[in-house]
Every structure is written in structure tokens, then in C-alpha cells.
Coordinates of C-alpha atoms and ligand atoms in Angstrom, one line a residue:
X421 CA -85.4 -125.1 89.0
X422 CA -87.4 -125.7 86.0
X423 CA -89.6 -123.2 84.6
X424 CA -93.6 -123.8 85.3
X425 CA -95.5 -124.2 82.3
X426 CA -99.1 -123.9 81.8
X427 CA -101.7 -125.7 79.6
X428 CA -104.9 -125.2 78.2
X429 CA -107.2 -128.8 78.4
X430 CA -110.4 -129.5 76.9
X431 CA -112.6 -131.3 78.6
X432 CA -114.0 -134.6 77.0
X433 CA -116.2 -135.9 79.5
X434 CA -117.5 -135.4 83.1
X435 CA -118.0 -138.4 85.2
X436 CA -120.4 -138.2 87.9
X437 CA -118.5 -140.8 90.3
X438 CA -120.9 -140.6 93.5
X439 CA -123.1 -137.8 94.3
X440 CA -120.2 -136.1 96.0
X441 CA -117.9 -136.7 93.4
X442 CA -116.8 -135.8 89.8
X443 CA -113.8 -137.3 87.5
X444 CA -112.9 -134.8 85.2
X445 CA -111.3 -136.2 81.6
X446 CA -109.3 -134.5 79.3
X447 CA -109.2 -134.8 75.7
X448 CA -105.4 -133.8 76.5
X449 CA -101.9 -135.8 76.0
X450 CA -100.2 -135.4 79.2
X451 CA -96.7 -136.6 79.8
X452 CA -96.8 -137.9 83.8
X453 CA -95.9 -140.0 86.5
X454 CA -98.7 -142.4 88.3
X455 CA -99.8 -140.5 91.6
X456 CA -98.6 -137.1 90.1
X457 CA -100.9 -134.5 90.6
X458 CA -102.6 -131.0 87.9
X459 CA -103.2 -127.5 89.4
X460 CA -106.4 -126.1 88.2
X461 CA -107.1 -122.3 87.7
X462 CA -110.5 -122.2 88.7
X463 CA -112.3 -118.8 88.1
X464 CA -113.4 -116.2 91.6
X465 CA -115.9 -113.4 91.2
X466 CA -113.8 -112.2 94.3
X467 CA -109.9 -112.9 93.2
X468 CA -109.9 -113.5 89.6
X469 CA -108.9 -117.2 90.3
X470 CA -107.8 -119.7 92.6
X471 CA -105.1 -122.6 92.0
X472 CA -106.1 -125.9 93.5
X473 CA -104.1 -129.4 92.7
X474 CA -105.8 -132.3 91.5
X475 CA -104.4 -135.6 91.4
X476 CA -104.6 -137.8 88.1
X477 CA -107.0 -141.2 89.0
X478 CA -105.8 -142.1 85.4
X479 CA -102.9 -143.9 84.4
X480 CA -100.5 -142.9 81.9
X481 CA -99.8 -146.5 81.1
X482 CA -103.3 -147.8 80.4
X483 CA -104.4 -146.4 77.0
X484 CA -106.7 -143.6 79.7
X485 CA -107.3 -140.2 78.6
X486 CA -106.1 -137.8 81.4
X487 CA -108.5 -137.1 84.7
X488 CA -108.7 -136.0 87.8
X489 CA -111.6 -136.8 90.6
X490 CA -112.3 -134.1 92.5
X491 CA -114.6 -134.5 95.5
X492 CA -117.0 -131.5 96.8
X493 CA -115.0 -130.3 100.5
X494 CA -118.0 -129.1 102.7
X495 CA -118.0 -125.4 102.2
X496 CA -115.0 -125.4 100.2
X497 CA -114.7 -123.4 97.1
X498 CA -113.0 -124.6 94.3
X499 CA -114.0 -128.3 94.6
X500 CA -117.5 -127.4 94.5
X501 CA -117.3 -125.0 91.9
X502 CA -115.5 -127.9 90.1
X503 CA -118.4 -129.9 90.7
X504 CA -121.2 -127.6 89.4
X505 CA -120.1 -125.9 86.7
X506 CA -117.4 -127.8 84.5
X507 CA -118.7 -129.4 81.2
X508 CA -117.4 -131.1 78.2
X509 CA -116.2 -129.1 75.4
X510 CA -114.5 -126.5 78.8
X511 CA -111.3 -125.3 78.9
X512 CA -108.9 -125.5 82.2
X513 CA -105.7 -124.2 82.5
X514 CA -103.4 -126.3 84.4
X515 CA -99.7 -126.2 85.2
X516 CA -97.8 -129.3 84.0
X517 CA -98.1 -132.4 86.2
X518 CA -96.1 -132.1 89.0
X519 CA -95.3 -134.4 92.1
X520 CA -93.2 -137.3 94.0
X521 CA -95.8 -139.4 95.3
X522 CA -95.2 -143.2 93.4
X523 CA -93.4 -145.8 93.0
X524 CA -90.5 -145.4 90.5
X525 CA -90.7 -149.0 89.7
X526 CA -92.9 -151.6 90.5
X527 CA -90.3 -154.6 91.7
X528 CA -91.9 -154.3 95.3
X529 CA -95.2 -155.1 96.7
X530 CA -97.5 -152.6 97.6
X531 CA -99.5 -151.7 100.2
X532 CA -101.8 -148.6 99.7
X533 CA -103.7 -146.9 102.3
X534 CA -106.5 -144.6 101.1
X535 CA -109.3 -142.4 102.8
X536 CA -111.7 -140.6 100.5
X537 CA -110.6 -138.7 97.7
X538 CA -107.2 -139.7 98.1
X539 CA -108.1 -142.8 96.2
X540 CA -107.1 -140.6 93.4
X541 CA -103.7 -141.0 93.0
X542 CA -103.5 -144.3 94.6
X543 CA -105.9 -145.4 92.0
X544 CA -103.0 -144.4 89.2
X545 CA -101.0 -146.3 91.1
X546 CA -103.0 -149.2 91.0
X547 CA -103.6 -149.9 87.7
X548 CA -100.2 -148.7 86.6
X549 CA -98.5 -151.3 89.0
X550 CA -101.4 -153.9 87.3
X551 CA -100.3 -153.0 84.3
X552 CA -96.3 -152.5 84.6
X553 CA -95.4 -155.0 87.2
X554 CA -95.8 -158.7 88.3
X555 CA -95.8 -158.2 92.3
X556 CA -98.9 -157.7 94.8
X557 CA -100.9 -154.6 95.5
X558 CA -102.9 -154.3 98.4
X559 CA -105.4 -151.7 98.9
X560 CA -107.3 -151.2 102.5
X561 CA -109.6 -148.1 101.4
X562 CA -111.8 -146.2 104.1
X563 CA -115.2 -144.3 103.0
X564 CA -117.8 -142.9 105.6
X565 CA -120.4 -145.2 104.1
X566 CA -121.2 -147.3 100.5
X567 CA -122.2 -144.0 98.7
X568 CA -119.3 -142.4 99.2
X569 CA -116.6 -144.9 98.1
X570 CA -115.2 -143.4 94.8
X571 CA -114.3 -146.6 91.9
X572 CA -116.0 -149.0 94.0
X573 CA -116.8 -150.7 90.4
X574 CA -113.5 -150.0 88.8
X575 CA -111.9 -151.6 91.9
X576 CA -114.1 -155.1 92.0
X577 CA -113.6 -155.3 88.5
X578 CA -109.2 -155.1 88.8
X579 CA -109.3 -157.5 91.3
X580 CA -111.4 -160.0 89.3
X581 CA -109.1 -159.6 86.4
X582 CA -105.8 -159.6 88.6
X583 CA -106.9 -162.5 91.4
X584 CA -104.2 -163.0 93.8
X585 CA -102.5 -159.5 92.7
X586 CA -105.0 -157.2 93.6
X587 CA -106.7 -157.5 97.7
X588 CA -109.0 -154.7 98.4
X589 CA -109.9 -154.6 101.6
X590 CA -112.9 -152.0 102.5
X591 CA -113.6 -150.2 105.5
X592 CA -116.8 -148.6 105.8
X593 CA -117.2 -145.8 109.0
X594 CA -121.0 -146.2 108.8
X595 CA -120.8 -150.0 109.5
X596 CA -117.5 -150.1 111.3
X597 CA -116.6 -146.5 113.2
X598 CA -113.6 -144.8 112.6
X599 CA -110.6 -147.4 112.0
X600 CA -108.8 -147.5 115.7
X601 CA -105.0 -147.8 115.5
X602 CA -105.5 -151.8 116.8
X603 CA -107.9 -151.6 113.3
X604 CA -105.1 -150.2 111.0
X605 CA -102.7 -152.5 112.5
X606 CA -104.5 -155.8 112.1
X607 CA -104.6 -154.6 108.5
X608 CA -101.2 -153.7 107.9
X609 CA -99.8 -156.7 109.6
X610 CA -99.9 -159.3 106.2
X611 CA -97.8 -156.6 104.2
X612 CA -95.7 -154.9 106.4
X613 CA -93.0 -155.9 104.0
X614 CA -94.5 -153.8 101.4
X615 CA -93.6 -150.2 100.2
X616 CA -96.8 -148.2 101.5
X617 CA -98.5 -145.5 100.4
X618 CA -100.7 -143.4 102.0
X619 CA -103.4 -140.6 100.8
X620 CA -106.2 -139.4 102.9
X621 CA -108.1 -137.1 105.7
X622 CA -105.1 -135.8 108.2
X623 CA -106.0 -138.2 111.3
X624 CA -106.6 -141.4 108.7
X625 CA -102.9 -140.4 107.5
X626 CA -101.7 -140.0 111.1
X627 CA -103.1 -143.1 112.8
X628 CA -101.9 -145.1 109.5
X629 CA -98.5 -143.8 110.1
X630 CA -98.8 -145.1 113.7
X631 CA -99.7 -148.4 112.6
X632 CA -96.7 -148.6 110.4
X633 CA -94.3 -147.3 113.0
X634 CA -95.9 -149.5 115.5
X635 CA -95.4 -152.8 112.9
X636 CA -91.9 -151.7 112.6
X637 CA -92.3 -150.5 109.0
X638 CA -88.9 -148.4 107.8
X639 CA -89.6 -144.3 107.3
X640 CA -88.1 -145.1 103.5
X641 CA -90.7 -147.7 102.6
X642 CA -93.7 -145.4 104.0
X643 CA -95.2 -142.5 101.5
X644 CA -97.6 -139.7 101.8
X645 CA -99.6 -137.0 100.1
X646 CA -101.1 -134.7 101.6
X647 CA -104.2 -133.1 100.3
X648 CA -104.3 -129.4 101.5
X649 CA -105.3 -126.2 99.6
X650 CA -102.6 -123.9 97.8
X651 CA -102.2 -120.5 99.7
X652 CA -100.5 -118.4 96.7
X653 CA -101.7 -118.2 93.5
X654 CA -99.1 -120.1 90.8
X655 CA -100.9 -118.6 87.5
X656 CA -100.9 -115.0 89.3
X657 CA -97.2 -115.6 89.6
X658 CA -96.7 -116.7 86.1
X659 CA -98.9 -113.6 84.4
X660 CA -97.2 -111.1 86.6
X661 CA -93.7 -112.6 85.2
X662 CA -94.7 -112.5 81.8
X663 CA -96.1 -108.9 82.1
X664 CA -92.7 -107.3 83.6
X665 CA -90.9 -109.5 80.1
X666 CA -93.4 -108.0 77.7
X667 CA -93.2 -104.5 79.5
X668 CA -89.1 -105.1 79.3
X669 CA -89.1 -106.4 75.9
X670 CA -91.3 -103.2 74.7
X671 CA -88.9 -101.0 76.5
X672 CA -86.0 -102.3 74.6
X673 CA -87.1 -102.7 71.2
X674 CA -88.3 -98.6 71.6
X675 CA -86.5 -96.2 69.6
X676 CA -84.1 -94.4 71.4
X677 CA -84.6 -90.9 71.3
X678 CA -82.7 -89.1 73.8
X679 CA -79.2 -91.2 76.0
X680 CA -77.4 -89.3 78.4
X681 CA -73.7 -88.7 78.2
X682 CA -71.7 -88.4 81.0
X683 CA -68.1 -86.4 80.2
X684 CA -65.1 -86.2 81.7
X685 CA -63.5 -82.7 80.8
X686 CA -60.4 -80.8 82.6
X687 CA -60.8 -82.9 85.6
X688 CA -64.6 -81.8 85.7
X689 CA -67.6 -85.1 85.3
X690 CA -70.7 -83.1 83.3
X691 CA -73.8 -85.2 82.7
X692 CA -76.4 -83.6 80.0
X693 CA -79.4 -85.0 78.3
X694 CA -78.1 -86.1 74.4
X695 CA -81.3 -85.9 71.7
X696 CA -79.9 -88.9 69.0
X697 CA -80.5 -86.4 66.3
X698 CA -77.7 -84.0 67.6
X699 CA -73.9 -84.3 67.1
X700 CA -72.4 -84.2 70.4
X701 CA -70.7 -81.7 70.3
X702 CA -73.0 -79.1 69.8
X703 CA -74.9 -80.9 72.5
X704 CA -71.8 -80.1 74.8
X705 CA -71.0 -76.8 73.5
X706 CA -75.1 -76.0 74.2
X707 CA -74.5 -77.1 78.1
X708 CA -71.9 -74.5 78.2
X709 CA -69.0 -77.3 78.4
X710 CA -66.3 -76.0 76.6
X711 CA -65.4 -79.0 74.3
X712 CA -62.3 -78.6 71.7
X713 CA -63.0 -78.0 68.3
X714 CA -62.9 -76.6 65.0
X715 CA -63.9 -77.7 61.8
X716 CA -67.1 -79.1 62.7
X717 CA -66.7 -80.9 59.5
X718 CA -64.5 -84.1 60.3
X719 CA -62.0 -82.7 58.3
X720 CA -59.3 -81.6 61.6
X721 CA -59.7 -84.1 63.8
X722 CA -59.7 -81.9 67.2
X723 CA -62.6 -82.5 68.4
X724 CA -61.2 -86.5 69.6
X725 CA -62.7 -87.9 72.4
X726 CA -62.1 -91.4 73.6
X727 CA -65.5 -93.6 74.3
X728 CA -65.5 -95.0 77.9
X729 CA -68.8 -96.8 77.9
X730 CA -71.8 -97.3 75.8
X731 CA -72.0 -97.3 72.1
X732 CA -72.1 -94.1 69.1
X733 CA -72.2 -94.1 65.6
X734 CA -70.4 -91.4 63.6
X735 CA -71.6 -89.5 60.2
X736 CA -68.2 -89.4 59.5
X737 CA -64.8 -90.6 60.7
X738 CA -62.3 -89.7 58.2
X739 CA -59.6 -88.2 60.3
X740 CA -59.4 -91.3 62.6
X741 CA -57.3 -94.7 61.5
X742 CA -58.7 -97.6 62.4
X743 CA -56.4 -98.4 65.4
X744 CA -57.8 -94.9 66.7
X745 CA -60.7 -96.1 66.2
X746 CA -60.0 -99.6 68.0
X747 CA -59.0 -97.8 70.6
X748 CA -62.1 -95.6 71.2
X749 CA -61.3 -92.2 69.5
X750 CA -64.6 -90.8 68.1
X751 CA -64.9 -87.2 66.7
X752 CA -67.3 -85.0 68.8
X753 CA -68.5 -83.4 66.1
X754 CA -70.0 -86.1 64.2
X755 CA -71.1 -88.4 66.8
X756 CA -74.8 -89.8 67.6
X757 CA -75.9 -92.3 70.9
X758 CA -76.4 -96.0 69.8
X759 CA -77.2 -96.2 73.6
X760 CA -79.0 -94.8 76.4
X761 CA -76.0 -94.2 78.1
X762 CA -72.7 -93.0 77.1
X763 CA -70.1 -92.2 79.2
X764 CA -66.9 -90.3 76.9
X765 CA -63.4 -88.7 78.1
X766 CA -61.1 -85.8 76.9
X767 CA -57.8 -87.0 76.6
Ligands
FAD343 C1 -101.0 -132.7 95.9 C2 -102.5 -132.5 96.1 C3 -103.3 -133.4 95.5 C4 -104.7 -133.3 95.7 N1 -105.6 -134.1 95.0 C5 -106.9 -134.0 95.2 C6 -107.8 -134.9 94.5 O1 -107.3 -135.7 93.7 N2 -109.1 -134.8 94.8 C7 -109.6 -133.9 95.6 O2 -110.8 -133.8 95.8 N3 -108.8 -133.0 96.3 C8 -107.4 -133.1 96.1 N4 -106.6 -132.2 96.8 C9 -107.2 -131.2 97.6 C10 -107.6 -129.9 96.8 O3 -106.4 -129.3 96.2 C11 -108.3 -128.9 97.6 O4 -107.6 -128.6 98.8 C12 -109.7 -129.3 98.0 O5 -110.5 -129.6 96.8 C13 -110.4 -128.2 98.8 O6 -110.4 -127.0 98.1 P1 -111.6 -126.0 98.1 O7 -111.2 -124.8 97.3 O8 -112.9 -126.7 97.7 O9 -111.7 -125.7 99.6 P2 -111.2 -124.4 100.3 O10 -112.0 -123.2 99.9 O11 -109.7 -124.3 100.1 O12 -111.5 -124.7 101.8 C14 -110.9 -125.9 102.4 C15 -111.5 -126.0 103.8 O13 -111.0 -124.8 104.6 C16 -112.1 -124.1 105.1 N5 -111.8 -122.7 104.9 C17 -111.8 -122.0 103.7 N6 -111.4 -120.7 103.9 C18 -111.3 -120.6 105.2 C19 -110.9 -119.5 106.0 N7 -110.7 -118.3 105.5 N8 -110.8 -119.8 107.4 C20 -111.1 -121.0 107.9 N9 -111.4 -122.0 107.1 C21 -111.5 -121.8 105.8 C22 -113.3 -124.5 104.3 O14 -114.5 -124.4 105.0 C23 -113.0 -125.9 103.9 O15 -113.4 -126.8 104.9 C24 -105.2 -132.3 96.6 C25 -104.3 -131.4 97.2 C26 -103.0 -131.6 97.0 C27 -102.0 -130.6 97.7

């Protein structure tokens, strides 16, 4: 799994898209995939922060600075603390775009379903296949009424400049009711051939999906996104990761100042405390573990033990050939921990 990332974007511009929504714009280069989606940290009094995803409404392909649209969820938090309180000249931290939702080529006509906000990433996909491809797109796009519907502009002004690519076919709840399945179907119908994508309110993503299923379209050709709100906290994740590294990489890079030897004497395991300053064997001879010796002075050589695990260093090895000391042999009496653990044997 690849490792989540997070970025720091400035905010260029705010765009005040209808009264309930706002596009948010980046003065950010953002490598991503139309109908791919940011998560926001947005600041809580009560938690610290919240992560919420936002999907880009810009298109990587058009020459557009990076944005999302985010619009206000009655009592919701994040959206509506989007909405009132982020300026230009902000900073957001977001985790890397992220997301399956669109086409990975655009050889196929489209058919895009959209209710609300989730014109967002189907608007990506819009101009990206406007832009990239040669085929049709076809957009049926449901809104409670005309104040509501998000790039209404944007939209009129594609399919002037793309006529006979791009058909947008509105559906407005305040003139027309809720779209009945018979609805969907009728408008389905001319492009049931078409790959289909779908973004919206649950039920408008449910009786879509009935429409398809009932015009016969294939579960591979149909594509969703649902919009829901993240439960777990990404960025909490991330900073509690980085702490325990930090915290791990202070550990290590401390000074040792006291390892613990474990020895294996006569049959007998001792384990005792070993300050790096002391020679081990007055360390063993201290803990009342009778340890051979007798020069003290690396001069004799009898105070041999062989290294099992962990690492020492010596003051002096004189007595010991190399091939002693390839095989482990240290001298007790001028030995030192390296490591936090050693464990050593008496031959
Ligand atoms: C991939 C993806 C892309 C998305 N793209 C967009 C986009 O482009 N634009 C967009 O506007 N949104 C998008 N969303 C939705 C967005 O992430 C948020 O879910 C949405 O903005 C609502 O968040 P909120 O914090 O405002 O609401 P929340 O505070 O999460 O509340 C959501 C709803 O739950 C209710 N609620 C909250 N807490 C409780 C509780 N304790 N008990 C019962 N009910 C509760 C609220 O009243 C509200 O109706 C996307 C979601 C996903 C997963």
C-alpha cells in the first residue's frame, strides 16, 4: 500500500458558485486523475480536526488551477465551515488526490448522471473527455430548483462550443418532482450504450441504478461515487505515526549509558545491569559472579569470554589473534557495551 502523503495548499480564490455553494482553488500543482477526489483537514474547537473528501470540479487537462466545490449539508459541519470561513491567501492541508471514479480513457461515449454536488467530479470528467477525446458525453443533471444548479453557466457555454458532443439535459425537482424511475429511464434510453457514471444524493444514485439495470445496461459499464462523510480521522493517523518514528528515532540516536549483560557461567544464566563506563569484569566480579581472571591488564588473557549476542568494544585486545577474535573471544577485563544488550559465555 502506498504511503499517504499530505500537502499544504494555498488558496487562490474562492468562488461563490450559488448561494449554497463554494469552489475552492488552489494556487497548487496537483498531479490527478479526472473525478478523483482531496481530503481536507478542516479545524474543530471540539476534536482538533475533521477529514472530509472533496472532489476536484477542475480538470487536470485544461490549463485549471486545482478546486474543489463544496456545497453547505444542512447541519453539517465541515461543509459549512468550508463555506464560511475559507479565504484566499488560506492554507489546507490535504492528503494526495485519491480515487477510481473515471474513465481511464475516453474511446467510449459517456453518459453521466449527476444530482447536486456530485456534479463535482462529473464536471472533471466533462471537460477532460471534451478536451482528451472525440466521442459523446451526455449529461442528465438533477437540482431541487434553478438556484441550486452548480456550473449552470460553465455547462451552456461546453455545449455551445462542443455542439453535437456535449447534450445536457436538466432536471429541475421544483418544476418537475423527484425524477420517477419511468423519468430516469426515458432518459437513459438514447445512451444505454454508453459507459455511465453516476454521482449524487443516495436514492438519485439508487433509482439511476434501477434505470440502468432495467435498460439492460452491463454492472462493468455503470460507475458510482458515493458522497458520505469519513468516520476516522486520516491526519490523526498520520501525526500519531510520525510521533511514535520521532519518539523511536530519539531513542536510538541517545547515548547509551547503561546495557544489560546476560552471562552464562558454570552452567548458571546471571543478568546484571552494565554502566558503559565499567570494564565488565569488575561489573561481574561486583555482582558477586565469580568470573576468571588475573591481570586485569590484558596482558594474560584469562579472563576470555566468547560474545553470544550484541556488540562490545575493547580498550585493549592484545592477547587475542584475530581468528580469536573472529570467533567472538573478548577479554572481560577490558570490555565496554556497544549495545543495550549483551548476552556473553564462559567457555
Ligand atoms: C469521495 C467523496 C467525494 C466527495 N466530494 C464532495 C464534493 O465534491 N462536494 C461536496 O459538497 N461533498 C462531497 N463529498 C461529501 C463530503 O465529504 C461530506 O460528507 C459533506 O460535505 C458533509 O460533511 P459535513 O461535515 O458538512 O457534514 P457532517 O457533519 O458529516 O454531517 C453529515 C450529515 O449527518 C448528520 N449528522 C452529523 N452528525 C450526526 C450524528 N452524530 N448523528 C446523526 N446524524 C449526524 C448531519 O446532520 C448531516 O445531515 C464527498 C464525499 C466523498 C466520500
Amino acid at each position: 500500500m502506498a504511503a499517504l502523503t499530505t500537502h499544504l495548499l494555498t488558496v487562490a480564490e474562492v468562488i461563490a458558485e450559488t448561494p449554497d455553494a463554494r469552489s475552492i482553488v488552489f494556487d497548487a500543482q496537483l498531479d490527478y486523475r479526472p473525478g478523483q477526489f482531496l481530503t481536507l483537514r478542516v479545524p474543530s474547537d471540539e476534536c482538533g480536526s475533521v477529514a472530509r473528501c472533496y472532489s476536484l470540479s477542475s480538470s487536470p487537462h485544461t490549463g485549471d488551477r486545482p478546486q474543489v466545490t463544496v456545497k453547505r449539508t444542512a447541519d453539517g459541519y465541515a461543509s459549512n465551515w468550508v463555506c464560511d470561513n475559507v479565504a484566499p491567501g488560506d492554507t489546507i492541508e490535504v492528503l494526495a488526490p485519491s480515487g477510481v471514479f473515471g474513465p481511464k480513457h475516453y474511446d467510449h461515449d459517456l453518459l453521466l448522471f449527476a444530482g447536486g454536488s456530485g456534479i463535482t467530479p462529473i464536471m472533471s470528467i466533462i471537460k477532460s473527455a471534451l478536451d482528451q477525446g472525440h466521442r459523446e458525453v451526455a449529461l442528465v443533471y438533477a437540482n431541487r430548483d434553478p438556484r441550486s444548479v452548480i456550473f449552470a453557466d460553465r455547462l451552456a457555454e461546453l455545449a455551445a462550443a462542443h455542439p453535437g458532443r456535449l447534450t445536457v439535459a436538466h432536471w429541475l425537482e421544483s418544476e418537475r418532482g423527484i425524477p420517477a424511475l419511468a423519468d430516469l429511464v426515458d432518459l437513459a434510453r438514447p445512451h444505454a450504450d454508453h459507459d455511465v457514471y453516476t454521482c449524487g444524493p443516495q436514492p438519485f444514485m439508487t433509482a439511476v441504478t434501477e434505470a440502468l439495470t432495467e435498460l439492460g445496461v452491463p454492472r462493468e459499464r455503470r460507475h458510482m461515487e458515493r458522497f458520505v462523510s469519513l468516520a476516522a480521522n486520516p491526519f490523526e493517523r498520520l501525526e500519531q505515526a510520525a510521533a511514535k518514528a520521532a519518539a523511536k528515532a530519539a531513542a536510538e540516536a541517545k547515548p547509551l549509558e547503561t546495557a544489560v549483560v546476560t552471562v552464562q557461567l558454570d552452567g548458571a544464566t546471571h543478568t546484571v545491569d552494565w554502566p558503559v563506563g565499567d570494564v565488565l569484569l569488575d561489573v561481574l566480579l561486583d555482582a558477586g559472579i565469580e568470573a576468571p581472571y588475573s591481570c586485569q591488564a590484558a596482558s594474560c588473557g584469562s579472563c576470555v569470554y566468547k560474545l553470544v549476542s550484541g556488540d562490545v568494544r575493547m580498550d585493549a585486545d592484545d592477547p587475542l589473534s584475530e581468528e580469536e577474535k573472529a570467533d567472538g573471544h573478548r577479554l572481560a577485563c577490558q570490555s565496554h557495551p556497544l549495545t543495550e544488550k549483551v548476552e556473553i559465555a564462559y567457555e
